[in-house]
Amino acid sequence: MTHSFLMGSGVLDPVGTAARGPVISAFLVFIGLCLLWVFTLASPDEHPDRLYTAGRSLSPVFNGFALAGEYVTVVTLFAASGAIALFGYDGLASAVDSVIALGVLLLLARKIRDSGHCTLGGLFSLRASGQGPRTAAAVVTLVITVPLLVVQLRAAGISVALLIGMPSDTAQVACTILMGCLVACFAAVADLRGTSFVQVVKVPLTLLTLAVVALLALRKFSWSPVGLLSTAVEQSAAPDGYLSRGLWAHTAGLGPLNTISDHLVVILGMAMMPHLILRVAASRDGRSARRTTSIAVGLTGAFYILLIVIGFAAAAVVGGERIGAVDANGQAAPILLASGILDRGSTARVALITVMACVAFLAVLTAVTSLTFAAAVSLTRDVVIRAGRPLTEAGQVWTLRTVIAALCVGGVTLSAAVHRYPVEFLVTFSLSVAATCVFPALVYSFFWPGFDHRGLMWSVYGGLALCTVLTFFSPTVSGTAYALWPDVAFDWYPFHSPGLVSVPAAFLLGRLGSTKPSAHAGNRSPQPRTPA
């Protein structure tokens, strides 16, 4: 699972005093160039559909790179490699789950594109008429995206503070607010086409940077992957269990059913993210959507292979105990690795850390913008323009920009407020809601003619209620050392994530609800249509 980005009290200065000035200067120049480029990409087009989906004109290769870029987030960069460095097999399994998630999206990609809709509200309305399904979709979209916004912005601030050698709490909060403001500037002028260009540039830059770090690490072991892995096991905090299940302290002792629940949540949840659905919906047609997703699977697979190598390399070069002393979840691992594979004070080392800081900035810039943009599109299309008088095209665009600004301000405020708290359960909760409320509803909408209004509402709201209750009473919130409130215990639900119960329950509720007559029920088959 994805973990929190709460850094421990260990002192980390990967840059060094002498090189800090040049690194910060180069980083600020890069940020300025990125923002300048972003504003040049801003579209003057006032047509809403071209802003939402780029007029569905993106080629499969271009959109495939952009879709792969959606998986390259600052949390993924540091959390996935850190989990592997500290927890071995458990971190590796989570990385594999993330790639499998794209396989699930591949199975539904053509159906999503052929539906003619780009938001969950449109997809939920395939077999259920009225405003209810669209409102439910907007609620689910916000519940999924807002916690992820908080975690991403918080992770961005902390990682940038560490990369520029200023790891104090005050500096981390300041960097969180600064990064949030910069991202808000981007999001305020962004459209899907402009975001796509930044995503496409980010993917090869990230892969190249990770490949350089991985090769430099392999060089220290005479280019022997076996030697690197053996040393990683020896230098880990628990050599006997490093390559076995159950080392991750968050879920140790919860049993195999907990592992199944976690895998279910990661695979289905990451496949059903609203911003990924929006990206797939921007394809030219159903065939292009499948090709787009196929390309993204390959690129994402390469990304996670590099993260796996870097995770094991960090354990081998830095050592599990040192990584754990800085951060109990291992998120400092790639920073420590980049700092340790080259001689301290060398120009190459400073350049590598600077590039990593730039990649981290691109990751948060695109990830937060994509999440915010998808949530704003959902609220604008499915709630705002349907709740009052009809809006002109210019009015819809203005509403979209206003919603984006509100979400960014809210995300930055919450990120700064929860900076000192372990909030990894927010990521678990978001993925659980996506797996529970979106996946069953789409499967039924696409493949079961009997699915109707009542079944949809039962499935979505029932699943959301289960996710909320089970997460609140799980070990991620109370009763464990890694919980939000570790000193109290009301964790009667025994698993780390609610997916083992909530996903089957959502399918069952959708089935039971659809067997009863409803004034809004409809058994029509979904047909491709132009979005309203």
Coordinates of C-alpha atoms in Angstrom, one line a residue:
M1 CA 0.0 0.0 0.0
T2 CA 1.0 3.6 -0.3
H3 CA 2.3 5.0 2.9
S4 CA 2.4 8.4 4.5
F5 CA 5.1 10.9 3.8
L6 CA 5.7 11.9 7.4
M7 CA 9.5 12.1 7.9
G8 CA 11.0 11.2 11.2
S9 CA 13.3 13.3 13.3
G10 CA 16.5 12.1 11.6
V11 CA 18.7 14.7 10.1
L12 CA 19.0 14.5 6.3
D13 CA 21.0 16.9 4.2
P14 CA 21.8 15.1 0.9
V15 CA 23.1 18.2 -0.8
G16 CA 25.5 19.7 1.7
T17 CA 26.1 23.3 2.6
A18 CA 28.5 24.2 -0.1
A19 CA 26.2 23.0 -3.0
R20 CA 22.9 24.1 -1.5
G21 CA 23.0 27.5 -3.2
P22 CA 23.6 26.2 -6.8
V23 CA 21.0 23.4 -6.3
I24 CA 18.3 25.8 -5.1
S25 CA 19.1 28.3 -7.9
A26 CA 18.9 25.6 -10.6
F27 CA 15.7 24.3 -9.1
L28 CA 14.1 27.7 -9.1
V29 CA 15.1 28.3 -12.7
F30 CA 13.6 25.0 -13.7
I31 CA 10.3 25.9 -11.9
G32 CA 10.2 29.3 -13.7
L33 CA 10.8 27.7 -17.1
C34 CA 8.1 25.1 -16.3
L35 CA 5.5 27.7 -15.4
L36 CA 6.4 29.8 -18.4
W37 CA 5.9 26.8 -20.6
V38 CA 2.7 25.9 -18.9
F39 CA 1.2 29.4 -19.6
T40 CA 2.2 29.1 -23.3
L41 CA 0.3 25.8 -23.4
A42 CA -2.9 27.5 -21.9
S43 CA -5.6 27.3 -24.5
P44 CA -7.6 30.4 -25.4
D45 CA -10.4 28.1 -26.5
E46 CA -13.7 28.7 -24.7
H47 CA -15.4 25.5 -25.8
P48 CA -15.8 23.3 -22.7
D49 CA -15.5 19.9 -24.5
R50 CA -12.2 20.8 -26.0
L51 CA -11.0 21.9 -22.6
Y52 CA -12.2 18.7 -20.9
T53 CA -11.1 16.1 -23.4
A54 CA -8.9 18.0 -25.9
G55 CA -11.7 17.5 -28.5
R56 CA -10.9 13.8 -28.3
S57 CA -8.1 14.4 -30.8
L58 CA -5.1 12.9 -28.9
S59 CA -3.3 10.2 -30.7
P60 CA -2.9 6.8 -29.0
V61 CA 0.9 7.1 -28.6
F62 CA 0.7 10.7 -27.2
N63 CA -2.2 9.8 -24.9
G64 CA -0.5 6.6 -23.9
F65 CA 2.5 8.5 -22.7
A66 CA 0.2 11.0 -20.9
L67 CA -1.7 8.1 -19.2
A68 CA 1.6 6.6 -18.0
G69 CA 2.5 10.0 -16.6
E70 CA -0.6 9.9 -14.5
Y71 CA 1.1 7.0 -12.5
V72 CA 4.3 9.0 -12.0
T73 CA 3.5 10.9 -8.8
V74 CA 5.7 12.2 -6.1
V75 CA 4.2 9.7 -3.6
T76 CA 4.8 6.8 -6.0
L77 CA 8.4 7.9 -6.7
F78 CA 9.4 8.0 -3.1
A79 CA 6.9 5.7 -1.3
A80 CA 7.1 2.7 -3.7
S81 CA 10.9 2.6 -3.8
G82 CA 11.0 3.3 0.0
A83 CA 8.6 0.4 0.7
I84 CA 10.8 -2.0 -1.3
A85 CA 14.0 -0.7 0.5
L86 CA 12.6 -1.3 4.0
F87 CA 10.0 -4.1 3.5
G88 CA 11.3 -6.1 0.6
Y89 CA 8.6 -8.5 -0.7
D90 CA 5.6 -6.4 0.6
G91 CA 6.8 -3.3 -1.2
L92 CA 7.5 -5.3 -4.4
A93 CA 4.0 -6.8 -4.3
S94 CA 2.4 -3.3 -4.0
A95 CA 4.4 -2.2 -7.1
V96 CA 3.2 -5.2 -9.1
D97 CA -0.4 -4.4 -8.1
S98 CA -0.1 -0.9 -9.6
V99 CA 0.8 -2.3 -13.0
I100 CA -2.0 -4.9 -12.8
A101 CA -4.4 -2.0 -12.2
L102 CA -3.7 -0.7 -15.7
G103 CA -4.6 -4.1 -17.0
V104 CA -8.0 -3.8 -15.3
L105 CA -8.5 -0.3 -16.9
L106 CA -7.5 -1.9 -20.3
L107 CA -10.4 -4.3 -20.0
L108 CA -12.9 -1.4 -19.6
A109 CA -11.1 1.3 -21.8
R110 CA -13.1 0.6 -24.9
K111 CA -16.4 0.6 -23.1
I112 CA -15.6 3.9 -21.3
R113 CA -14.7 5.6 -24.6
D114 CA -17.6 4.2 -26.6
S115 CA -20.0 5.5 -23.9
G116 CA -19.3 9.0 -25.0
H117 CA -18.9 10.3 -21.4
C118 CA -15.8 11.6 -19.6
T119 CA -17.0 11.8 -16.0
L120 CA -18.3 9.3 -13.5
G121 CA -21.7 11.2 -13.6
G122 CA -22.1 10.4 -17.3
L123 CA -21.1 6.8 -16.8
F124 CA -23.4 6.3 -13.8
S125 CA -26.3 7.7 -15.9
L126 CA -26.0 5.0 -18.6
R127 CA -28.7 2.9 -16.9
A128 CA -30.1 5.4 -14.4
S129 CA -31.8 8.6 -15.3
G130 CA -32.2 11.8 -13.2
Q131 CA -29.9 14.0 -11.2
G132 CA -29.3 11.4 -8.4
P133 CA -26.7 9.3 -10.2
R134 CA -24.7 12.5 -11.3
T135 CA -24.8 13.8 -7.7
A136 CA -23.6 10.5 -6.4
A137 CA -20.8 10.5 -8.9
A138 CA -19.7 14.0 -7.9
V139 CA -19.7 13.0 -4.2
V140 CA -17.6 9.9 -5.0
T141 CA -15.2 11.9 -7.1
L142 CA -14.6 14.4 -4.4
V143 CA -14.2 11.7 -1.7
I144 CA -11.5 10.1 -3.9
T145 CA -9.6 13.1 -5.1
V146 CA -9.5 15.5 -2.0
P147 CA -7.6 13.1 0.3
L148 CA -5.2 12.4 -2.6
L149 CA -4.7 16.1 -3.1
V150 CA -3.8 16.5 0.5
V151 CA -1.3 13.7 0.5
Q152 CA 0.3 14.7 -2.8
L153 CA 0.8 18.3 -1.8
R154 CA 2.1 17.3 1.6
A155 CA 4.5 14.8 0.1
A156 CA 5.6 17.4 -2.5
G157 CA 6.5 19.9 0.2
I158 CA 8.4 17.5 2.3
S159 CA 10.3 15.9 -0.6
V160 CA 11.4 19.3 -2.0
A161 CA 12.5 20.5 1.4
L162 CA 14.6 17.4 1.8
L163 CA 16.1 17.5 -1.7
I164 CA 17.2 21.1 -1.2
G165 CA 18.7 20.2 2.2
M166 CA 16.2 22.0 4.5
P167 CA 14.4 19.2 6.4
S168 CA 13.0 21.2 9.3
D169 CA 9.2 21.1 9.9
T170 CA 8.9 24.8 9.2
A171 CA 10.7 24.5 5.9
Q172 CA 8.6 21.5 4.9
V173 CA 5.3 23.4 5.6
A174 CA 6.6 26.4 3.7
C175 CA 7.6 24.2 0.7
T176 CA 4.1 22.6 0.9
I177 CA 2.4 26.0 0.7
L178 CA 4.8 27.2 -2.0
M179 CA 4.3 24.1 -4.2
G180 CA 0.6 24.3 -3.7
C181 CA 0.5 27.9 -4.9
L182 CA 2.7 27.0 -8.0
V183 CA 0.4 24.1 -8.8
A184 CA -2.7 26.3 -8.4
C185 CA -1.2 28.7 -11.0
F186 CA -0.8 25.8 -13.4
A187 CA -4.2 24.2 -12.7
A188 CA -6.0 27.6 -13.1
V189 CA -5.0 27.8 -16.8
A190 CA -4.8 24.1 -17.5
D191 CA -6.8 22.0 -20.0
L192 CA -6.4 18.4 -20.9
R193 CA -4.1 19.1 -23.9
G194 CA -1.7 21.3 -22.0
T195 CA -1.5 18.9 -19.1
S196 CA -0.9 16.1 -21.6
F197 CA 2.2 17.9 -23.0
V198 CA 3.7 18.2 -19.5
Q199 CA 2.9 14.5 -18.8
V200 CA 4.5 13.4 -22.0
V201 CA 7.7 15.3 -21.2
K202 CA 7.7 14.0 -17.6
V203 CA 7.7 10.3 -18.5
P204 CA 11.0 10.0 -20.4
L205 CA 12.7 12.5 -18.1
T206 CA 11.6 10.4 -15.1
L207 CA 12.6 7.1 -16.7
L208 CA 16.0 8.5 -17.7
T209 CA 16.7 9.8 -14.2
L210 CA 15.7 6.6 -12.6
A211 CA 17.7 4.6 -15.1
V212 CA 20.8 6.7 -14.4
V213 CA 20.4 6.2 -10.6
A214 CA 19.9 2.4 -11.1
L215 CA 22.9 2.0 -13.3
L216 CA 25.2 4.0 -11.0
A217 CA 24.0 1.7 -8.1
L218 CA 24.6 -1.4 -10.2
R219 CA 28.1 -0.1 -10.9
K220 CA 29.0 -0.3 -7.2
F221 CA 28.3 -4.1 -7.4
S222 CA 30.3 -4.8 -10.5
W223 CA 27.1 -4.7 -12.7
S224 CA 25.7 -7.8 -10.9
P225 CA 22.0 -7.7 -10.0
V226 CA 22.4 -10.8 -7.9
G227 CA 25.2 -9.2 -5.9
L228 CA 23.0 -6.1 -5.4
L229 CA 20.0 -8.1 -4.2
S230 CA 22.2 -10.3 -1.9
T231 CA 23.7 -7.2 -0.3
A232 CA 20.2 -5.6 0.0
V233 CA 19.0 -8.6 2.0
E234 CA 22.1 -8.5 4.2
Q235 CA 21.9 -4.8 4.8
S236 CA 18.1 -4.8 5.4
A237 CA 16.6 -4.4 8.9
A238 CA 15.3 -8.0 8.9
P239 CA 17.4 -10.2 6.6
D240 CA 15.5 -13.4 7.4
G241 CA 12.1 -12.0 6.4
Y242 CA 13.1 -9.4 3.8
L243 CA 12.0 -11.5 0.8
S244 CA 8.9 -13.0 2.6
R245 CA 5.4 -11.6 3.1
G246 CA 4.5 -9.9 6.4
L247 CA 7.5 -7.6 7.0
W248 CA 5.6 -4.3 6.6
A249 CA 4.8 -3.2 10.2
H250 CA 1.5 -1.6 9.2
T251 CA -0.1 -5.0 8.4
A252 CA 2.1 -7.5 10.2
G253 CA 0.1 -10.0 12.1
L254 CA -3.2 -9.2 10.3
G255 CA -3.1 -12.5 8.3
P256 CA -3.5 -13.5 4.6
L257 CA -7.0 -12.2 4.3
N258 CA -5.7 -8.7 5.0
T259 CA -3.2 -9.2 2.2
I260 CA -6.0 -10.1 -0.2
S261 CA -7.9 -7.1 0.9
D262 CA -5.0 -4.8 0.2
H263 CA -4.3 -6.3 -3.2
L264 CA -7.9 -5.9 -4.1
V265 CA -8.0 -2.2 -3.1
V266 CA -4.8 -1.3 -4.9
I267 CA -5.6 -3.1 -8.1
L268 CA -9.2 -2.0 -8.5
G269 CA -8.8 1.4 -6.8
M270 CA -5.9 2.6 -9.0
A271 CA -7.8 1.4 -12.1
M272 CA -10.9 3.5 -11.3
M273 CA -9.4 6.9 -10.5
P274 CA -11.5 9.7 -12.1
H275 CA -8.6 11.4 -13.7
L276 CA -7.6 8.1 -15.5
I277 CA -11.1 7.7 -16.7
L278 CA -11.1 11.2 -18.1
R279 CA -7.8 10.5 -19.8
V280 CA -9.2 7.3 -21.5
A281 CA -12.3 9.2 -22.5
A282 CA -10.1 11.6 -24.4
S283 CA -9.1 9.0 -26.9
R284 CA -10.3 9.2 -30.5
D285 CA -12.4 6.1 -30.4
G286 CA -12.7 2.8 -28.6
R287 CA -9.9 1.1 -30.4
S288 CA -7.6 4.1 -29.7
A289 CA -8.5 3.9 -26.1
R290 CA -7.3 0.3 -25.9
R291 CA -4.1 1.1 -27.7
T292 CA -3.6 4.1 -25.4
T293 CA -3.9 1.9 -22.3
S294 CA -1.7 -0.8 -23.8
I295 CA 1.1 1.7 -24.3
A296 CA 0.7 3.0 -20.8
V297 CA 0.9 -0.5 -19.4
G298 CA 4.4 -0.9 -21.0
L299 CA 5.7 2.4 -19.9
T300 CA 4.3 2.0 -16.4
G301 CA 5.9 -1.4 -16.2
A302 CA 9.3 0.0 -17.1
F303 CA 8.8 2.8 -14.5
Y304 CA 8.0 0.2 -11.7
I305 CA 10.9 -2.0 -12.7
L306 CA 13.2 0.9 -12.2
L307 CA 11.6 1.7 -8.9
I308 CA 12.1 -1.9 -7.8
V309 CA 15.8 -1.8 -8.7
I310 CA 16.2 1.5 -6.9
G311 CA 14.4 0.2 -3.8
F312 CA 16.7 -2.8 -3.5
A313 CA 19.7 -0.6 -4.4
A314 CA 18.9 1.8 -1.6
A315 CA 18.7 -1.1 0.9
A316 CA 22.1 -2.4 -0.4
V317 CA 24.0 1.0 -0.6
V318 CA 22.4 2.9 2.3
G319 CA 21.2 0.1 4.6
G320 CA 17.8 -0.5 6.1
E321 CA 18.6 0.7 9.5
R322 CA 19.8 4.1 8.3
I323 CA 16.8 4.5 6.0
G324 CA 14.4 3.6 8.8
A325 CA 16.2 6.0 11.2
V326 CA 15.3 8.9 8.9
D327 CA 11.8 7.8 8.0
A328 CA 9.9 4.8 9.4
N329 CA 8.2 4.2 6.1
G330 CA 11.4 4.5 3.9
Q331 CA 10.4 7.5 1.7
A332 CA 13.8 9.0 2.1
A333 CA 15.4 5.9 0.4
P334 CA 15.8 7.3 -3.2
I335 CA 17.2 10.6 -1.8
L336 CA 19.7 8.8 0.3
L337 CA 20.6 6.5 -2.6
A338 CA 21.2 9.4 -4.9
S339 CA 23.3 11.0 -2.2
G340 CA 25.4 7.9 -1.7
I341 CA 26.2 6.5 -5.1
L342 CA 28.5 9.4 -6.1
D343 CA 31.3 11.1 -4.2
R344 CA 30.2 13.9 -1.9
G345 CA 31.0 17.3 -3.3
S346 CA 31.3 16.1 -6.9
T347 CA 29.6 18.0 -9.6
A348 CA 27.8 14.9 -10.9
R349 CA 26.3 14.3 -7.5
V350 CA 24.9 17.8 -7.2
A351 CA 23.6 17.6 -10.8
L352 CA 21.8 14.3 -10.0
I353 CA 20.2 15.6 -6.9
T354 CA 19.1 18.7 -8.8
V355 CA 17.5 16.6 -11.5
M356 CA 15.7 14.5 -8.9
A357 CA 14.3 17.7 -7.4
C358 CA 13.1 18.8 -10.8
V359 CA 11.5 15.4 -11.5
A360 CA 9.7 15.6 -8.1
F361 CA 8.4 19.0 -9.0
L362 CA 7.1 17.8 -12.4
A363 CA 5.5 14.8 -10.6
V364 CA 3.5 16.9 -8.1
L365 CA 2.7 19.5 -10.8
T366 CA 1.0 17.0 -13.1
A367 CA -0.5 14.7 -10.4
V368 CA -2.2 17.5 -8.4
T369 CA -3.4 19.2 -11.6
S370 CA -4.8 16.0 -13.0
L371 CA -6.7 15.2 -9.8
T372 CA -8.0 18.8 -9.4
F373 CA -9.0 19.1 -13.1
A374 CA -10.9 15.8 -13.0
A375 CA -12.8 16.8 -9.8
A376 CA -13.6 20.2 -11.2
V377 CA -14.9 18.8 -14.5
S378 CA -17.1 16.4 -12.6
L379 CA -18.6 19.1 -10.4
T380 CA -19.0 21.5 -13.3
R381 CA -20.6 19.1 -15.7
D382 CA -22.6 16.9 -13.3
V383 CA -23.7 19.4 -10.6
V384 CA -23.3 23.1 -11.2
I385 CA -24.6 23.4 -14.7
R386 CA -27.5 21.1 -14.0
A387 CA -28.5 22.6 -10.7
G388 CA -29.4 26.1 -11.9
R389 CA -30.1 28.0 -15.1
P390 CA -28.2 26.8 -18.2
L391 CA -24.8 28.3 -18.6
T392 CA -23.1 29.5 -21.8
E393 CA -19.9 27.9 -22.9
A394 CA -17.9 30.8 -21.5
G395 CA -19.9 30.5 -18.2
Q396 CA -19.0 26.8 -18.0
V397 CA -15.3 27.6 -18.5
W398 CA -15.4 30.3 -15.8
T399 CA -17.2 27.9 -13.4
L400 CA -14.5 25.2 -14.1
R401 CA -11.7 27.7 -13.3
T402 CA -13.5 28.8 -10.1
V403 CA -13.9 25.2 -8.9
I404 CA -10.3 24.4 -9.7
A405 CA -9.1 27.5 -7.6
A406 CA -11.4 26.5 -4.7
L407 CA -10.1 22.9 -4.7
C408 CA -6.5 24.0 -4.8
V409 CA -6.9 26.4 -1.9
G410 CA -8.7 23.8 0.1
G411 CA -6.0 21.2 -0.7
V412 CA -3.1 23.5 0.3
T413 CA -4.9 24.5 3.6
L414 CA -5.6 20.9 4.6
S415 CA -2.1 19.8 3.6
A416 CA -0.5 22.4 5.8
A417 CA -2.9 21.6 8.7
V418 CA -2.2 17.9 8.8
H419 CA 1.5 18.1 8.2
R420 CA 2.4 16.6 11.5
Y421 CA -0.1 13.8 11.4
P422 CA 0.3 10.3 9.9
V423 CA -2.4 10.3 7.3
E424 CA -1.6 7.4 5.2
F425 CA -5.1 6.1 5.8
L426 CA -6.4 8.8 3.5
V427 CA -4.7 7.1 0.5
T428 CA -6.1 3.7 1.6
F429 CA -9.5 5.3 2.0
S430 CA -9.4 6.9 -1.5
L431 CA -8.4 3.7 -3.2
S432 CA -11.0 1.8 -1.3
V433 CA -13.8 4.2 -2.3
A434 CA -12.7 4.0 -6.0
A435 CA -12.6 0.1 -5.8
T436 CA -15.9 -0.1 -4.0
C437 CA -18.1 2.7 -5.5
V438 CA -16.8 2.9 -9.1
F439 CA -15.8 -0.6 -10.2
P440 CA -19.0 -2.4 -9.4
A441 CA -21.1 0.4 -10.8
L442 CA -19.2 0.4 -14.1
V443 CA -19.2 -3.4 -14.5
Y444 CA -23.0 -3.5 -13.9
S445 CA -23.6 -0.5 -16.2
F446 CA -21.6 -2.0 -19.0
F447 CA -22.5 -5.7 -18.8
W448 CA -25.9 -6.1 -16.9
P449 CA -29.1 -4.8 -18.6
G450 CA -31.0 -5.2 -15.3
F451 CA -29.0 -2.6 -13.5
D452 CA -31.2 0.4 -12.6
H453 CA -31.4 3.6 -10.7
R454 CA -32.1 2.0 -7.3
G455 CA -29.3 -0.6 -7.8
L456 CA -26.9 2.2 -8.6
M457 CA -27.7 4.3 -5.6
W458 CA -27.6 1.3 -3.2
S459 CA -24.3 0.2 -4.6
V460 CA -22.6 3.6 -4.6
Y461 CA -23.9 5.1 -1.3
G462 CA -23.9 1.7 0.5
G463 CA -20.3 1.1 -0.6
L464 CA -19.3 4.6 0.5
A465 CA -20.8 4.1 3.9
L466 CA -19.1 0.8 4.4
C467 CA -15.7 2.2 3.3
T468 CA -16.1 5.1 5.8
V469 CA -17.2 3.1 8.7
L470 CA -14.7 0.2 8.2
T471 CA -11.8 2.6 7.6
F472 CA -12.6 4.6 10.8
F473 CA -12.7 1.5 12.9
S474 CA -9.6 -0.1 11.3
P475 CA -6.0 -0.3 12.6
T476 CA -5.0 2.6 10.3
V477 CA -7.0 5.1 12.5
S478 CA -6.5 3.8 16.0
G479 CA -4.8 1.0 18.1
T480 CA -1.4 0.7 16.3
A481 CA 1.9 2.6 16.3
Y482 CA 1.2 3.9 12.8
A483 CA -2.4 4.9 13.3
L484 CA -3.7 8.4 13.3
W485 CA -4.5 8.1 17.0
P486 CA -2.1 5.4 18.3
D487 CA -2.9 6.0 22.0
V488 CA -6.6 5.0 21.8
A489 CA -8.0 1.7 20.5
F490 CA -11.4 1.3 18.8
D491 CA -10.2 -0.8 15.9
W492 CA -12.8 -3.6 15.9
Y493 CA -12.4 -4.1 12.1
P494 CA -9.4 -6.4 11.8
F495 CA -8.0 -5.4 8.4
H496 CA -5.9 -2.6 7.1
S497 CA -8.3 -1.8 4.2
P498 CA -12.1 -2.3 3.8
G499 CA -11.9 -3.8 0.3
L500 CA -12.5 -7.5 1.3
V501 CA -15.9 -6.6 2.7
S502 CA -16.9 -3.4 0.8
V503 CA -16.3 -4.5 -2.8
P504 CA -18.4 -7.7 -2.6
A505 CA -21.0 -5.8 -0.6
A506 CA -21.2 -3.1 -3.3
F507 CA -21.8 -5.8 -6.0
L508 CA -24.4 -7.4 -3.8
L509 CA -26.2 -4.1 -3.0
G510 CA -26.3 -3.3 -6.7
R511 CA -27.9 -6.7 -7.5
L512 CA -30.4 -6.6 -4.7
G513 CA -31.4 -3.0 -5.3
S514 CA -32.0 -3.6 -9.0
T515 CA -34.5 -6.4 -8.3
K516 CA -37.0 -3.9 -6.9
P517 CA -39.1 -1.6 -9.0
S518 CA -38.1 2.0 -9.1
A519 CA -39.7 5.0 -10.7
H520 CA -36.3 5.8 -12.2
A521 CA -35.3 2.3 -13.2
G522 CA -34.4 1.6 -16.7
N523 CA -33.3 -1.5 -18.5
R524 CA -32.1 0.1 -21.6
S525 CA -28.8 -0.9 -23.0
P526 CA -26.1 1.9 -22.9
Q527 CA -25.5 3.3 -26.3
P528 CA -22.7 5.5 -27.4
R529 CA -23.8 9.1 -27.3
T530 CA -22.6 12.7 -27.3
P531 CA -22.1 13.9 -23.7
A532 CA -24.7 16.3 -22.5

